[in-house]
PDB file of C-alpha atoms in Angstrom:
ATOM      1  CA  UNK Y   1      -7.747   5.780 -20.640  1.00  0.00           C
ATOM      2  CA  UNK Y   2      -4.029   5.673 -20.210  1.00  0.00           C
ATOM      3  CA  UNK Y   3      -2.378   5.358 -16.796  1.00  0.00           C
ATOM      4  CA  UNK Y   4       0.218   7.948 -15.821  1.00  0.00           C
ATOM      5  CA  UNK Y   5       2.605   8.319 -12.913  1.00  0.00           C
ATOM      6  CA  UNK Y   6       3.376  11.777 -11.600  1.00  0.00           C
ATOM      7  CA  UNK Y   7       6.615  12.137  -9.655  1.00  0.00           C
ATOM      8  CA  UNK Y   8       6.137  15.105  -7.338  1.00  0.00           C
ATOM      9  CA  UNK Y   9       9.285  16.493  -5.720  1.00  0.00           C
ATOM     10  CA  UNK Y  10       8.493  18.831  -2.840  1.00  0.00           C
ATOM     11  CA  UNK Y  11      11.182  21.184  -1.551  1.00  0.00           C
ATOM     12  CA  UNK Y  12      11.227  21.334   2.236  1.00  0.00           C
ATOM     13  CA  UNK Y  13      13.010  23.937   4.352  1.00  0.00           C
ATOM     14  CA  UNK Y  14      13.958  22.539   7.733  1.00  0.00           C
ATOM     15  CA  UNK Y  15      12.885  19.178   9.086  1.00  0.00           C
ATOM     16  CA  UNK Y  16       9.748  17.393   7.981  1.00  0.00           C
ATOM     17  CA  UNK Y  17       8.298  14.823  10.351  1.00  0.00           C
ATOM     18  CA  UNK Y  18       7.342  11.361   9.173  1.00  0.00           C
ATOM     19  CA  UNK Y  19       3.720  12.252   9.945  1.00  0.00           C
ATOM     20  CA  UNK Y  20       3.856  15.376   7.743  1.00  0.00           C
ATOM     21  CA  UNK Y  21       5.357  13.395   4.856  1.00  0.00           C
ATOM     22  CA  UNK Y  22       2.721  10.688   5.281  1.00  0.00           C
ATOM     23  CA  UNK Y  23       0.030  13.396   5.329  1.00  0.00           C
ATOM     24  CA  UNK Y  24       1.298  14.820   2.020  1.00  0.00           C
ATOM     25  CA  UNK Y  25       1.358  11.327   0.553  1.00  0.00           C
ATOM     26  CA  UNK Y  26      -2.174  10.580   1.717  1.00  0.00           C
ATOM     27  CA  UNK Y  27      -3.568  13.939   0.572  1.00  0.00           C
ATOM     28  CA  UNK Y  28      -2.084  13.511  -2.911  1.00  0.00           C
ATOM     29  CA  UNK Y  29      -3.134   9.868  -3.194  1.00  0.00           C
ATOM     30  CA  UNK Y  30       0.497   8.809  -3.641  1.00  0.00           C
ATOM     31  CA  UNK Y  31       1.344   5.147  -4.038  1.00  0.00           C
ATOM     32  CA  UNK Y  32       4.582   5.750  -2.114  1.00  0.00           C
ATOM     33  CA  UNK Y  33       6.900   8.480  -0.900  1.00  0.00           C
ATOM     34  CA  UNK Y  34      10.477   8.910   0.270  1.00  0.00           C
ATOM     35  CA  UNK Y  35      11.935  11.601   2.486  1.00  0.00           C
ATOM     36  CA  UNK Y  36      15.417  12.936   1.787  1.00  0.00           C
ATOM     37  CA  UNK Y  37      17.249  15.942   3.195  1.00  0.00           C
ATOM     38  CA  UNK Y  38      15.464  19.019   1.856  1.00  0.00           C
ATOM     39  CA  UNK Y  39      12.818  17.186  -0.163  1.00  0.00           C
ATOM     40  CA  UNK Y  40      10.057  14.633  -0.320  1.00  0.00           C
ATOM     41  CA  UNK Y  41       9.469  12.593  -3.470  1.00  0.00           C
ATOM     42  CA  UNK Y  42       5.958  11.233  -4.019  1.00  0.00           C
ATOM     43  CA  UNK Y  43       4.643   8.971  -6.778  1.00  0.00           C
ATOM     44  CA  UNK Y  44       1.038   9.687  -7.679  1.00  0.00           C
ATOM     45  CA  UNK Y  45      -0.768   7.409 -10.154  1.00  0.00           C
ATOM     46  CA  UNK Y  46      -3.667   8.598 -12.258  1.00  0.00           C
ATOM     47  CA  UNK Y  47      -5.567   8.144 -15.509  1.00  0.00           C
ATOM     48  CA  UNK Y  48      -6.098  10.638 -18.305  1.00  0.00           C
ATOM     49  CA  UNK Y  49      -6.830  10.632 -22.024  1.00  0.00           C
ATOM     50  CA  UNK Y  50      -3.363  12.046 -22.865  1.00  0.00           C
ATOM     51  CA  UNK Y  51      -0.090  13.303 -21.382  1.00  0.00           C
ATOM     52  CA  UNK Y  52      -1.035  16.987 -21.618  1.00  0.00           C
ATOM     53  CA  UNK Y  53      -4.228  16.422 -19.631  1.00  0.00           C
ATOM     54  CA  UNK Y  54      -2.411  14.227 -17.092  1.00  0.00           C
ATOM     55  CA  UNK Y  55       0.273  16.868 -16.565  1.00  0.00           C
ATOM     56  CA  UNK Y  56      -2.235  19.701 -16.153  1.00  0.00           C
ATOM     57  CA  UNK Y  57      -4.314  17.659 -13.694  1.00  0.00           C
ATOM     58  CA  UNK Y  58      -1.226  16.693 -11.673  1.00  0.00           C
ATOM     59  CA  UNK Y  59      -0.147  20.342 -11.409  1.00  0.00           C
ATOM     60  CA  UNK Y  60      -3.636  21.487 -10.339  1.00  0.00           C
ATOM     61  CA  UNK Y  61      -3.989  18.738  -7.759  1.00  0.00           C
ATOM     62  CA  UNK Y  62      -0.526  19.330  -6.277  1.00  0.00           C
ATOM     63  CA  UNK Y  63      -1.094  23.096  -6.151  1.00  0.00           C
ATOM     64  CA  UNK Y  64      -4.336  22.560  -4.201  1.00  0.00           C
ATOM     65  CA  UNK Y  65      -2.720  20.206  -1.700  1.00  0.00           C
ATOM     66  CA  UNK Y  66       0.786  21.685  -1.420  1.00  0.00           C
ATOM     67  CA  UNK Y  67      -0.115  25.370  -1.493  1.00  0.00           C
ATOM     68  CA  UNK Y  68       2.691  26.422   0.863  1.00  0.00           C
ATOM     69  CA  UNK Y  69       5.442  24.173  -0.533  1.00  0.00           C
ATOM     70  CA  UNK Y  70       7.388  24.629  -3.770  1.00  0.00           C
ATOM     71  CA  UNK Y  71       7.253  21.530  -5.955  1.00  0.00           C
ATOM     72  CA  UNK Y  72       8.223  20.117  -9.338  1.00  0.00           C
ATOM     73  CA  UNK Y  73       6.308  17.494 -11.279  1.00  0.00           C
ATOM     74  CA  UNK Y  74       7.353  14.999 -13.917  1.00  0.00           C
ATOM     75  CA  UNK Y  75       4.579  12.940 -15.526  1.00  0.00           C
ATOM     76  CA  UNK Y  76       5.120   9.854 -17.652  1.00  0.00           C
ATOM     77  CA  UNK Y  77       2.992   7.091 -19.082  1.00  0.00           C
ATOM     78  CA  UNK Y  78       2.993   4.049 -16.850  1.00  0.00           C
ATOM     79  CA  UNK Y  79       1.684   0.506 -17.182  1.00  0.00           C
ATOM     80  CA  UNK Y  80      -1.677   0.042 -15.494  1.00  0.00           C
ATOM     81  CA  UNK Y  81      -1.574  -0.433 -11.736  1.00  0.00           C
TER      82      UNK Y  81
END
């Protein structure tokens, strides 16, 4: 299987505590995250047979975890972790 890295950018209205950002990161299985004004960027590694499958899985997983937050996802092939 190929390793992919999903960059999930979550739009946040108002302030997000460090604990909330860490909770998002943990729930998504992110390898890291950064908090910026109005958004949180998370990097979520995963494996899939192809880019289409990886992208679909990343969208499903993020939608389940981030149901109340708008988000965008960019998935690219990544060297194995």
